[in-house]
Amino acid sequence: MARTRIIVNGDGIESIVRFDKHQIAQHWLLIISEMMLLLTGLPQKFATWAASQWWINVLGGMENVRIVHRIGAYLMIALCVYHVIYLLYSILVLKRPFPKKMLPTRQDIVGFFQEMMYLVGWRKEEPKWDRFNWKEKFEYWSIAWGGPIMILSGFILMFPVFFTNMLPGWIVPTALVAHSWEAIIALIWIFVVHFFFVHFGPGVFPLNKSIFTGKVPVKLYKHEHPLEYERLIAQQKEEEGNDSGHTEDTLYREGEEEEDSLYSKK
Amino acid sequence: MKLWNNNIYGSISWALKRKVTTKILRTSFLVLIILILGIATVVALDSDKANALDESDCLSCHSDPMLAKPIVGGGSIPLYVDGDEQSASAHRYIDCTTCHTTEPHSVETPLTKASLAEKCGSCHQYQYKLHLDSVHGEQLALGNPDVATCVDCHSENRSPHSIIRVLEHNATAYKKNIAATCAVCHGDGELMASYDITEKVYESYMRDFHGKAMELGGTELSQLNKATCTNCHGAHNIKSVNSEDSPVGTLEHLAATCEGCHEGAGEEFASGFLGHKQTSASTVPVAYYVEKFFIIMVWVIGVIAIGLVALAAIRYASQHRWKE
């Protein structure tokens, strides 16, 4: 991937650019919409809890909560649309390579078992990952199958009369169980696995800022994505040798130049 | 200039010299008067408890908690009337004799549920007529002591002396409290089983959209425009769900009832309501199996997630990797 490059921050720490500004924006949108949905959805699922009743009172009552939940939902739908447009635009218009590194491969299964072996102590080293490890791929594809479930069941719950004019009546209670339990699954994964491995792991605790800045410190990159790191270094050397520095990737290069000038100002 | 001396005498003499004392005294006097007036007003307003109308001074005897009338066959009828309760009730300005007749001591006792309802009905004629037609009223006419009459729903302790008006937050028939009031009987599994009502109507209502919205809706009426028991089943005129006349008796009636709030709702919409039944393989199989599937998924994901993090935490810690 030509668009990942090593840069030097103002504070002298070498970093590798991992996310572009669209990906950063998408993650922010995901955080905001997800938090809005969880904070207004969970008290509805656990309506009998005193904490839920207190919290809904803080938010100004049930009717407000329902409105906020819907705003959060539309925000998340907007994010999904944004992501799909971003993907199509970068592939079809910018002619970037199809991001096939996000597709699950046999190597992910092998890596998964190697990681398990490492975690239980039957292996001395962690598996070497390329651009995405199995957890990152799993989280990405979770949204791909979880999102449609949530959006569809959410709309059924929002417009039950409309949907039952076309579909059988059991669709409503079914949508309710799917909607609320799928949310719990997402909640568990994000708050347990995602938070632990992304933010609390060795070398990143207490907060991994890379999704907000787009940059990952070289040391961390080397550890988390060694295969990609090695390839990047090789590529970097080659480019320096050719003294071209510029690739066919126009959109990204522009963004990068902006960033470079930002740092030089500092 | 020294503003404040170190000892109190110095301070006072300084204050006197500056004529501050008179000012302070005058101000504190004013504040004191305002305070006293304020407190007196609050106390006066608070103590202005409306006493129940008691023109014949009935409470001079009947406020005795021990007052009771022995019955010939054994036992006794309590004759105590809680004055405070009566003073807070909807009928506080109606004299005792209005209901108890001008010759209360010659009334034949014991009173029954039926005679009590009839008494209420002497003023509340419309509601009484509806009630006589209802499933509760039908049973009342048959002498069934289990049925709900006026006081069972409108009073917290089934006493006609403590009825609170429906629009007051603490009324048992205030919209928010209706489900809990019905549940006094309909949440009693044993009692309901004797009438072959096996559905846990209260629990299932509270699990459902309407119940949750009601539970979370605060206490203001503006937030309580959700359906509760009486909105679908009827109140004074409530019918058995097995009856043709019930607004929820048939799918057709149920759909019409749903449509009262959900504009355009049809029979398919109504069929999505589970009729207070627990989801099961026979009632709504798809919802049942989908829920089963998701609960298994929650367990699988939960165990994997926690197991993964626990393993990783132990492994990282054992290798001192956080210290690197």
Coordinates of C-alpha atoms in Angstrom, one line a residue:
Chain A
M1 CA 0.0 0.0 0.0
A2 CA 1.7 3.0 -1.2
R3 CA -0.4 5.4 0.9
T4 CA 1.2 4.5 4.2
R5 CA 4.3 6.5 4.9
I6 CA 6.7 7.2 7.7
I7 CA 6.6 10.7 9.0
V8 CA 8.3 12.5 11.8
N9 CA 6.2 14.3 14.3
G10 CA 7.1 17.7 15.8
D11 CA 8.2 16.0 19.0
G12 CA 10.6 13.8 17.1
I13 CA 8.7 10.6 17.4
E14 CA 8.6 8.7 14.2
S15 CA 5.1 7.7 13.2
I16 CA 3.5 5.8 10.4
V17 CA 0.4 7.2 8.8
R18 CA -2.3 4.5 9.1
F19 CA -5.6 6.3 8.7
D20 CA -6.7 9.1 6.4
K21 CA -9.0 11.9 7.4
H22 CA -12.1 10.1 6.1
Q23 CA -11.3 7.1 8.2
I24 CA -10.7 9.3 11.3
A25 CA -14.0 11.1 10.6
Q26 CA -15.8 7.8 10.3
H27 CA -14.5 6.5 13.5
W28 CA -15.6 9.7 15.3
L29 CA -19.1 9.4 13.8
L30 CA -19.2 5.7 14.9
I31 CA -18.2 6.7 18.5
I32 CA -20.7 9.5 18.7
S33 CA -23.6 7.7 17.2
E34 CA -22.9 4.5 19.1
M35 CA -22.7 6.3 22.4
M36 CA -25.9 8.1 21.7
L37 CA -27.6 4.9 20.9
L38 CA -26.3 2.9 23.9
L39 CA -27.0 5.7 26.4
T40 CA -30.6 5.9 25.2
G41 CA -31.2 2.3 24.2
L42 CA -29.8 0.5 27.3
P43 CA -32.2 2.1 29.8
Q44 CA -35.0 1.1 27.5
K45 CA -33.9 -2.5 27.5
F46 CA -33.4 -2.5 31.3
A47 CA -36.4 -0.4 32.1
T48 CA -37.0 -1.8 35.6
W49 CA -33.5 -0.8 36.8
A50 CA -33.5 2.2 39.1
A51 CA -30.4 3.5 37.3
S52 CA -32.3 3.4 34.0
Q53 CA -35.2 5.4 35.4
W54 CA -32.8 7.9 37.0
W55 CA -30.9 8.4 33.8
I56 CA -34.0 8.8 31.7
N57 CA -35.2 11.4 34.1
V58 CA -31.9 13.2 33.7
L59 CA -32.4 13.2 30.0
G60 CA -35.8 14.8 30.4
G61 CA -38.1 11.9 30.1
M62 CA -38.9 9.0 27.8
E63 CA -40.0 11.1 24.8
N64 CA -36.7 13.0 24.7
V65 CA -34.9 9.7 24.9
R66 CA -36.7 8.3 22.0
I67 CA -35.9 11.4 19.9
V68 CA -32.2 11.2 20.8
H69 CA -32.1 7.5 20.0
R70 CA -33.5 8.2 16.5
I71 CA -31.0 11.0 15.9
G72 CA -28.2 8.6 16.9
A73 CA -29.7 6.0 14.5
Y74 CA -29.8 8.4 11.6
L75 CA -26.3 9.5 12.4
M76 CA -25.1 5.9 12.2
I77 CA -27.0 5.3 9.0
A78 CA -25.3 8.4 7.6
L79 CA -22.0 7.0 8.6
C80 CA -22.7 3.7 6.8
V81 CA -23.6 5.6 3.7
Y82 CA -20.5 7.8 4.1
H83 CA -18.3 4.7 4.4
V84 CA -19.8 3.0 1.3
I85 CA -19.5 6.2 -0.8
Y86 CA -15.9 6.6 0.5
L87 CA -15.1 3.0 -0.5
L88 CA -16.7 3.3 -4.0
Y89 CA -15.1 6.7 -4.6
S90 CA -11.6 5.6 -3.7
I91 CA -11.9 2.5 -5.8
L92 CA -13.8 3.6 -8.8
V93 CA -12.8 7.3 -9.1
L94 CA -9.4 7.5 -7.5
K95 CA -8.6 4.0 -8.9
R96 CA -7.1 2.9 -5.6
P97 CA -6.6 -0.8 -5.3
F98 CA -9.5 -2.7 -3.8
P99 CA -8.8 -2.9 -0.1
K100 CA -8.4 -6.6 -0.2
K101 CA -6.4 -6.6 3.0
M102 CA -9.6 -6.2 4.9
L103 CA -10.9 -9.5 3.5
P104 CA -10.6 -12.5 5.8
T105 CA -8.0 -15.0 4.7
R106 CA -6.7 -18.4 5.8
Q107 CA -3.8 -16.5 7.5
D108 CA -6.3 -15.0 9.9
I109 CA -7.4 -18.4 11.1
V110 CA -3.8 -19.6 11.4
G111 CA -2.9 -16.3 13.2
F112 CA -5.9 -16.7 15.5
F113 CA -4.8 -20.1 16.7
Q114 CA -1.2 -18.9 16.9
E115 CA -2.4 -16.1 19.1
M116 CA -4.4 -18.4 21.3
M117 CA -1.3 -20.7 21.6
Y118 CA 0.7 -17.6 22.6
L119 CA -1.9 -16.5 25.2
V120 CA -2.0 -19.9 26.9
G121 CA 1.8 -20.1 26.8
W122 CA 2.4 -22.8 24.2
R123 CA 4.1 -20.4 21.9
K124 CA 6.8 -18.0 22.6
E125 CA 5.9 -15.3 20.1
E126 CA 2.8 -13.6 18.9
P127 CA 1.8 -14.2 15.3
K128 CA 3.0 -11.6 12.8
W129 CA 0.2 -9.6 11.3
D130 CA 0.0 -7.7 8.1
R131 CA -2.2 -4.5 7.8
F132 CA -5.1 -5.9 9.9
N133 CA -5.1 -8.5 12.6
W134 CA -8.1 -10.9 13.0
K135 CA -9.7 -8.7 15.7
E136 CA -9.6 -5.7 13.5
K137 CA -11.2 -7.6 10.6
F138 CA -13.7 -9.2 12.9
E139 CA -14.8 -5.7 14.3
Y140 CA -15.0 -4.3 10.8
W141 CA -17.2 -7.1 9.5
S142 CA -19.2 -7.1 12.7
I143 CA -20.5 -3.7 11.6
A144 CA -21.1 -5.1 8.2
W145 CA -23.5 -7.8 9.4
G146 CA -24.6 -6.1 12.7
G147 CA -25.4 -2.8 11.1
P148 CA -28.1 -4.1 8.7
I149 CA -29.7 -6.1 11.5
M150 CA -29.8 -3.0 13.7
I151 CA -31.0 -0.7 11.0
L152 CA -33.7 -3.0 9.6
S153 CA -35.0 -4.1 13.0
G154 CA -34.9 -0.5 14.2
F155 CA -37.0 0.7 11.3
I156 CA -39.5 -2.1 12.0
L157 CA -39.8 -0.9 15.6
M158 CA -40.1 2.7 14.4
F159 CA -42.8 2.1 11.8
P160 CA -44.6 -1.1 13.0
V161 CA -47.8 -0.2 11.2
F162 CA -46.1 0.4 7.9
F163 CA -44.2 -2.9 8.1
T164 CA -47.0 -5.1 9.3
N165 CA -49.1 -3.9 6.3
M166 CA -46.6 -5.8 4.2
L167 CA -45.1 -8.4 6.5
P168 CA -46.6 -10.8 9.0
G169 CA -47.2 -9.5 12.6
W170 CA -44.5 -11.6 14.2
I171 CA -41.9 -9.4 12.5
V172 CA -42.3 -6.8 15.3
P173 CA -41.5 -9.0 18.4
T174 CA -38.8 -10.6 16.3
A175 CA -37.3 -7.2 15.5
L176 CA -37.4 -6.3 19.1
V177 CA -35.4 -9.3 20.3
A178 CA -32.9 -9.0 17.5
H179 CA -32.5 -5.3 18.0
S180 CA -31.9 -5.4 21.7
W181 CA -29.7 -8.5 21.8
E182 CA -27.5 -7.6 18.9
A183 CA -26.8 -4.3 20.7
I184 CA -25.7 -6.3 23.7
I185 CA -23.3 -8.3 21.6
A186 CA -21.8 -5.2 20.1
L187 CA -21.6 -3.6 23.6
I188 CA -19.7 -6.6 25.0
W189 CA -17.2 -6.8 22.2
I190 CA -16.5 -3.1 22.1
F191 CA -16.2 -2.6 25.9
V192 CA -14.3 -5.8 26.6
V193 CA -12.2 -6.9 23.6
H194 CA -11.8 -3.6 21.6
F195 CA -11.0 -1.5 24.6
F196 CA -8.6 -4.0 26.2
F197 CA -6.6 -4.8 23.1
V198 CA -6.6 -1.4 21.5
H199 CA -6.3 0.9 24.5
F200 CA -5.2 -1.1 27.5
G201 CA -2.6 -3.4 25.9
P202 CA 1.1 -3.1 26.5
G203 CA 2.6 -0.1 24.8
V204 CA -0.7 1.8 24.3
F205 CA -2.2 2.1 27.8
P206 CA -4.2 4.3 28.7
L207 CA -5.3 5.5 25.2
N208 CA -4.3 4.6 21.7
K209 CA -4.6 7.9 19.9
S210 CA -3.9 6.6 16.4
I211 CA -7.5 6.5 15.2
F212 CA -7.8 10.2 16.2
T213 CA -4.5 11.4 14.8
G214 CA -4.2 8.9 12.0
K215 CA -0.6 8.1 13.0
V216 CA 0.9 5.2 14.8
P217 CA 4.3 5.4 16.5
V218 CA 6.8 3.3 14.6
K219 CA 7.7 1.2 17.6
L220 CA 4.1 0.2 18.1
Y221 CA 3.5 -0.4 14.4
K222 CA 6.6 -2.7 14.3
H223 CA 5.1 -4.7 17.1
E224 CA 1.4 -4.8 16.0
H225 CA 1.8 -5.1 12.2
P226 CA 5.3 -6.4 11.6
L227 CA 4.7 -7.8 8.1
E228 CA 3.3 -4.5 6.9
Y229 CA 6.0 -2.5 8.6
E230 CA 8.8 -4.5 7.0
R231 CA 7.2 -4.0 3.6
L232 CA 6.8 -0.3 4.2
I233 CA 10.4 0.1 5.1
A234 CA 11.5 -1.7 2.0
Q235 CA 9.2 0.4 0.0
Q236 CA 10.4 3.6 1.6
K237 CA 14.0 2.7 0.9
E238 CA 13.2 1.9 -2.7
E239 CA 11.3 5.2 -3.1
E240 CA 14.1 7.2 -1.6
G241 CA 16.5 5.4 -4.0
N242 CA 14.3 6.3 -7.0
D243 CA 13.9 9.8 -5.5
S244 CA 10.4 9.8 -6.8
G245 CA 8.5 10.0 -3.4
H246 CA 5.3 10.4 -5.3
T247 CA 3.0 7.6 -6.1
E248 CA -0.1 7.4 -8.3
D249 CA -2.2 8.0 -5.2
T250 CA -3.2 11.6 -5.7
L251 CA -5.8 12.1 -3.0
Y252 CA -3.7 10.8 -0.2
R253 CA -0.6 12.6 -1.3
E254 CA -2.4 15.9 -1.1
G255 CA -3.6 15.2 2.4
E256 CA -0.1 14.1 3.4
E257 CA 1.5 17.2 2.1
E258 CA -0.9 19.3 4.2
E259 CA 0.2 17.3 7.2
D260 CA 3.8 17.7 6.4
S261 CA 3.5 21.4 6.1
L262 CA 1.6 21.5 9.4
Y263 CA 4.5 19.8 11.2
S264 CA 7.2 21.9 9.5
K265 CA 5.4 25.0 10.8
K266 CA 5.7 23.8 14.3
Chain B
M1 CA -7.1 53.3 59.5
K2 CA -7.4 50.1 61.4
L3 CA -10.6 48.4 60.3
W4 CA -10.8 45.7 62.8
N5 CA -9.2 45.4 66.3
N6 CA -7.9 42.2 67.6
N7 CA -10.2 42.0 70.6
I8 CA -14.0 42.1 70.7
Y9 CA -14.2 45.3 72.8
G10 CA -12.1 47.1 70.4
S11 CA -14.3 45.9 67.6
I12 CA -17.4 47.1 69.4
S13 CA -16.0 50.5 70.2
W14 CA -14.9 50.8 66.6
A15 CA -18.4 49.9 65.4
L16 CA -20.0 52.3 67.8
K17 CA -17.7 55.1 66.7
R18 CA -18.6 54.4 63.1
K19 CA -22.3 54.2 63.9
V20 CA -22.3 50.9 62.3
T21 CA -24.1 49.2 65.2
T22 CA -27.4 51.0 64.6
K23 CA -27.3 50.1 60.9
I24 CA -26.6 46.5 61.7
L25 CA -29.3 46.3 64.4
R26 CA -31.8 47.9 62.1
T27 CA -31.0 45.5 59.2
S28 CA -31.0 42.4 61.4
F29 CA -34.3 43.5 62.9
L30 CA -35.8 43.8 59.4
V31 CA -34.4 40.4 58.4
L32 CA -35.8 38.8 61.6
I33 CA -39.3 40.2 61.0
I34 CA -39.2 38.9 57.4
L35 CA -38.0 35.5 58.6
I36 CA -40.7 35.2 61.2
L37 CA -43.4 36.3 58.9
G38 CA -42.2 33.8 56.3
I39 CA -42.0 30.9 58.7
A40 CA -45.4 31.8 60.1
T41 CA -46.9 31.9 56.6
V42 CA -45.5 28.5 55.8
V43 CA -46.6 27.0 59.1
A44 CA -50.1 28.6 58.7
L45 CA -50.4 27.2 55.2
D46 CA -49.1 23.8 56.2
S47 CA -51.4 23.5 59.2
D48 CA -54.4 24.5 57.1
K49 CA -55.2 20.9 56.6
A50 CA -58.7 20.6 55.3
N51 CA -60.6 18.6 57.9
A52 CA -63.1 16.2 56.5
L53 CA -66.7 17.4 56.8
D54 CA -68.1 15.8 60.0
E55 CA -71.2 17.7 60.8
S56 CA -72.6 15.1 63.3
D57 CA -69.2 14.8 65.0
C58 CA -69.0 11.1 64.1
L59 CA -65.2 11.1 64.5
S60 CA -65.4 11.9 68.2
C61 CA -66.2 8.2 68.6
H62 CA -65.0 6.7 65.4
S63 CA -61.5 8.1 65.6
D64 CA -60.9 5.5 68.2
P65 CA -58.8 2.7 66.6
M66 CA -60.2 0.1 69.0
L67 CA -63.8 0.8 68.1
A68 CA -65.5 -2.3 66.8
K69 CA -68.9 -3.9 66.7
P70 CA -69.1 -7.6 67.7
I71 CA -71.0 -9.9 65.3
V72 CA -73.4 -12.4 66.5
G73 CA -71.7 -15.4 64.9
G74 CA -68.3 -14.3 66.4
G75 CA -65.7 -11.8 65.2
S76 CA -66.2 -8.1 64.9
I77 CA -66.5 -5.3 62.4
P78 CA -64.0 -2.5 62.9
L79 CA -65.7 0.9 63.1
Y80 CA -62.6 3.0 63.1
V81 CA -62.3 5.8 60.6
D82 CA -58.9 7.4 60.0
G83 CA -59.5 11.1 60.2
D84 CA -56.3 12.0 58.3
E85 CA -57.1 9.6 55.6
Q86 CA -60.6 10.9 55.2
S87 CA -59.4 14.5 55.2
A88 CA -57.1 13.7 52.2
S89 CA -59.7 11.8 50.3
A90 CA -61.8 12.9 47.4
H91 CA -65.0 12.9 49.4
R92 CA -63.6 15.0 52.3
Y93 CA -66.3 17.6 51.9
I94 CA -69.2 15.1 51.8
D95 CA -70.6 14.5 55.2
C96 CA -70.6 11.0 56.7
T97 CA -74.3 10.9 56.7
T98 CA -74.5 11.3 52.9
C99 CA -73.3 7.7 52.6
H100 CA -74.1 6.3 56.0
T101 CA -77.6 7.7 56.2
T102 CA -78.9 9.9 58.9
E103 CA -79.5 6.9 61.1
P104 CA -76.1 5.1 60.6
H105 CA -76.5 3.1 63.8
S106 CA -79.6 1.3 62.5
V107 CA -78.0 0.2 59.2
E108 CA -78.1 -3.5 58.9
T109 CA -74.6 -5.0 58.9
P110 CA -72.4 -6.5 57.8
L111 CA -72.1 -4.5 54.6
T112 CA -71.1 -6.4 51.5
K113 CA -69.1 -5.6 48.4
A114 CA -72.3 -5.4 46.5
S115 CA -74.0 -3.1 49.0
L116 CA -70.9 -0.9 49.0
A117 CA -70.8 -0.7 45.2
E118 CA -74.5 0.1 45.2
K119 CA -73.9 2.9 47.6
C120 CA -71.2 4.4 45.3
G121 CA -73.6 4.0 42.5
S122 CA -76.2 6.1 44.1
C123 CA -74.1 9.1 43.0
H124 CA -71.8 7.6 40.3
Q125 CA -74.7 6.1 38.4
Y126 CA -73.0 5.9 35.0
Q127 CA -69.9 4.1 36.3
Y128 CA -72.1 1.8 38.4
K129 CA -74.2 0.8 35.5
L130 CA -71.1 0.1 33.4
H131 CA -69.6 -1.9 36.2
L132 CA -72.7 -4.1 36.6
D133 CA -72.3 -5.0 32.9
S134 CA -68.6 -5.8 33.3
V135 CA -67.0 -9.1 34.0
H136 CA -66.4 -7.9 37.6
G137 CA -69.9 -6.7 38.0
E138 CA -71.4 -10.0 36.7
Q139 CA -69.5 -11.9 39.3
L140 CA -70.4 -9.4 41.9
A141 CA -74.1 -10.0 41.3
L142 CA -73.4 -13.7 41.8
G143 CA -71.9 -12.9 45.2
N144 CA -68.3 -13.7 44.3
P145 CA -66.1 -12.0 47.0
D146 CA -63.0 -11.9 44.8
V147 CA -64.1 -9.4 42.2
A148 CA -62.9 -5.8 41.9
T149 CA -65.5 -3.2 42.9
C150 CA -65.1 0.6 43.3
V151 CA -62.9 0.6 46.3
D152 CA -60.6 -2.2 45.1
C153 CA -59.3 -0.1 42.3
H154 CA -59.9 3.5 43.6
S155 CA -58.4 3.1 47.1
E156 CA -55.1 1.9 48.3
N157 CA -56.5 0.0 51.3
R158 CA -59.9 -0.9 49.8
S159 CA -61.5 1.7 52.1
P160 CA -64.1 4.1 50.8
H161 CA -62.7 6.7 53.2
S162 CA -59.3 6.9 51.4
I163 CA -60.4 7.2 47.7
I164 CA -58.1 9.7 45.9
R165 CA -59.2 11.4 42.7
V166 CA -57.9 9.8 39.5
L167 CA -55.8 12.8 38.4
E168 CA -53.7 13.0 41.5
H169 CA -50.3 11.3 41.3
N170 CA -50.8 9.1 44.3
A171 CA -54.2 7.8 43.2
T172 CA -54.3 4.1 42.6
A173 CA -56.2 4.8 39.4
Y174 CA -53.8 7.5 38.2
K175 CA -52.6 6.4 34.8
K176 CA -49.1 5.5 35.9
N177 CA -50.4 3.4 38.8
I178 CA -53.2 1.5 37.0
A179 CA -51.1 -1.5 36.0
A180 CA -49.9 -2.0 39.5
T181 CA -53.4 -1.6 40.8
C182 CA -54.7 -4.3 38.5
A183 CA -51.8 -6.5 39.4
V184 CA -52.9 -6.5 43.1
C185 CA -55.3 -9.3 41.9
H186 CA -54.1 -10.1 38.4
G187 CA -50.5 -10.5 39.6
D188 CA -51.7 -13.0 42.2
G189 CA -50.8 -16.3 40.5
E190 CA -52.9 -18.5 42.8
L191 CA -56.0 -16.3 42.6
M192 CA -55.7 -16.1 38.8
A193 CA -55.1 -19.8 38.4
S194 CA -58.5 -20.4 40.1
Y195 CA -60.0 -18.5 37.1
D196 CA -57.8 -20.3 34.5
I197 CA -55.9 -17.1 33.8
T198 CA -52.3 -18.4 33.4
E199 CA -50.7 -15.5 31.6
K200 CA -48.5 -13.3 33.8
V201 CA -50.3 -10.2 32.6
Y202 CA -48.4 -7.7 34.7
E203 CA -44.9 -9.0 34.0
S204 CA -45.6 -9.3 30.3
Y205 CA -47.1 -5.8 30.2
M206 CA -44.0 -4.3 31.9
R207 CA -41.8 -6.2 29.4
D208 CA -43.7 -4.9 26.5
F209 CA -43.3 -1.5 24.7
H210 CA -46.3 0.1 26.5
G211 CA -45.2 -1.0 30.0
K212 CA -41.6 0.1 29.5
A213 CA -42.7 3.5 28.1
M214 CA -45.0 3.9 31.1
E215 CA -42.4 2.8 33.6
L216 CA -39.9 5.2 32.1
G217 CA -42.3 8.0 31.4
G218 CA -42.0 9.9 34.7
T219 CA -45.2 10.9 36.5
E220 CA -46.4 13.8 34.4
L221 CA -49.6 13.0 32.5
S222 CA -48.1 14.5 29.3
Q223 CA -45.5 11.7 29.4
L224 CA -48.1 9.0 30.1
N225 CA -49.9 8.9 26.8
K226 CA -49.2 5.2 26.5
A227 CA -51.6 2.3 26.7
T228 CA -52.1 0.7 30.1
C229 CA -54.5 -2.1 31.0
T230 CA -57.7 -0.1 30.9
N231 CA -56.9 1.5 27.5
C232 CA -57.2 -1.9 25.8
H233 CA -59.5 -3.8 28.1
G234 CA -61.8 -1.1 29.3
A235 CA -62.2 0.2 32.8
H236 CA -65.6 0.1 34.4
N237 CA -67.0 -1.8 31.6
I238 CA -64.2 -4.4 31.4
K239 CA -65.1 -7.6 29.7
S240 CA -63.5 -11.1 29.9
V241 CA -61.1 -11.5 27.0
N242 CA -63.1 -14.7 26.2
S243 CA -66.1 -12.6 25.6
E244 CA -67.2 -11.5 22.1
D245 CA -67.8 -8.0 23.4
S246 CA -64.3 -7.5 24.7
P247 CA -62.3 -4.8 22.8
V248 CA -59.5 -7.4 22.7
G249 CA -61.7 -10.5 22.5
T250 CA -61.2 -11.3 18.8
L251 CA -58.3 -10.4 16.5
E252 CA -60.7 -8.1 14.7
H253 CA -61.6 -6.3 17.9
L254 CA -58.0 -6.2 18.9
A255 CA -57.0 -4.6 15.6
A256 CA -59.7 -2.0 16.0
T257 CA -58.4 -1.3 19.6
C258 CA -54.8 -1.0 18.4
E259 CA -56.0 1.4 15.7
G260 CA -57.3 3.7 18.5
C261 CA -53.7 4.8 18.9
H262 CA -51.7 3.3 16.0
E263 CA -53.4 4.8 13.0
G264 CA -53.7 2.4 10.1
A265 CA -52.9 -0.7 12.2
G266 CA -54.4 -3.8 10.7
E267 CA -54.9 -7.4 11.9
E268 CA -51.4 -8.3 11.1
F269 CA -50.2 -5.5 13.4
A270 CA -52.5 -6.8 16.1
S271 CA -51.3 -10.4 15.7
G272 CA -47.8 -9.2 16.5
F273 CA -49.0 -8.5 20.0
L274 CA -48.4 -11.6 22.0
G275 CA -51.5 -11.4 24.1
H276 CA -49.6 -11.3 27.4
K277 CA -48.1 -14.7 26.5
Q278 CA -44.5 -15.6 27.0
T279 CA -42.8 -16.0 23.6
S280 CA -42.7 -19.7 23.0
A281 CA -42.2 -22.1 20.2
S282 CA -46.0 -22.3 19.7
T283 CA -47.0 -18.6 20.0
V284 CA -44.5 -16.7 17.9
P285 CA -41.9 -19.3 16.8
V286 CA -39.7 -17.0 14.8
A287 CA -39.4 -14.4 17.6
Y288 CA -38.8 -17.3 20.0
Y289 CA -36.0 -18.9 18.0
V290 CA -34.4 -15.6 17.1
E291 CA -34.3 -14.7 20.7
K292 CA -32.8 -18.1 21.6
F293 CA -30.2 -17.7 18.9
F294 CA -29.2 -14.2 20.0
I295 CA -29.0 -15.3 23.7
I296 CA -26.7 -18.1 22.7
M297 CA -24.7 -15.6 20.7
V298 CA -24.5 -13.2 23.6
W299 CA -23.1 -16.1 25.7
V300 CA -20.7 -17.2 23.1
I301 CA -19.4 -13.7 22.4
G302 CA -19.4 -12.9 26.1
V303 CA -17.4 -16.0 27.1
I304 CA -14.9 -15.5 24.2
A305 CA -14.5 -11.8 25.0
I306 CA -13.9 -12.2 28.7
G307 CA -11.8 -15.3 28.2
L308 CA -9.6 -13.6 25.6
V309 CA -9.1 -10.6 27.7
A310 CA -8.4 -12.7 30.9
L311 CA -5.9 -14.9 29.1
A312 CA -4.2 -11.9 27.5
A313 CA -4.1 -10.0 30.8
I314 CA -2.5 -12.9 32.5
R315 CA 0.0 -13.6 29.7
Y316 CA 1.0 -10.0 29.3
A317 CA 1.4 -9.5 33.0
S318 CA 3.5 -12.7 33.4
Q319 CA 5.8 -11.5 30.7
H320 CA 6.0 -8.0 32.3
R321 CA 5.0 -6.6 29.0
W322 CA 3.3 -3.5 30.4
K323 CA 6.6 -2.5 32.0
E324 CA 8.5 -2.4 28.7

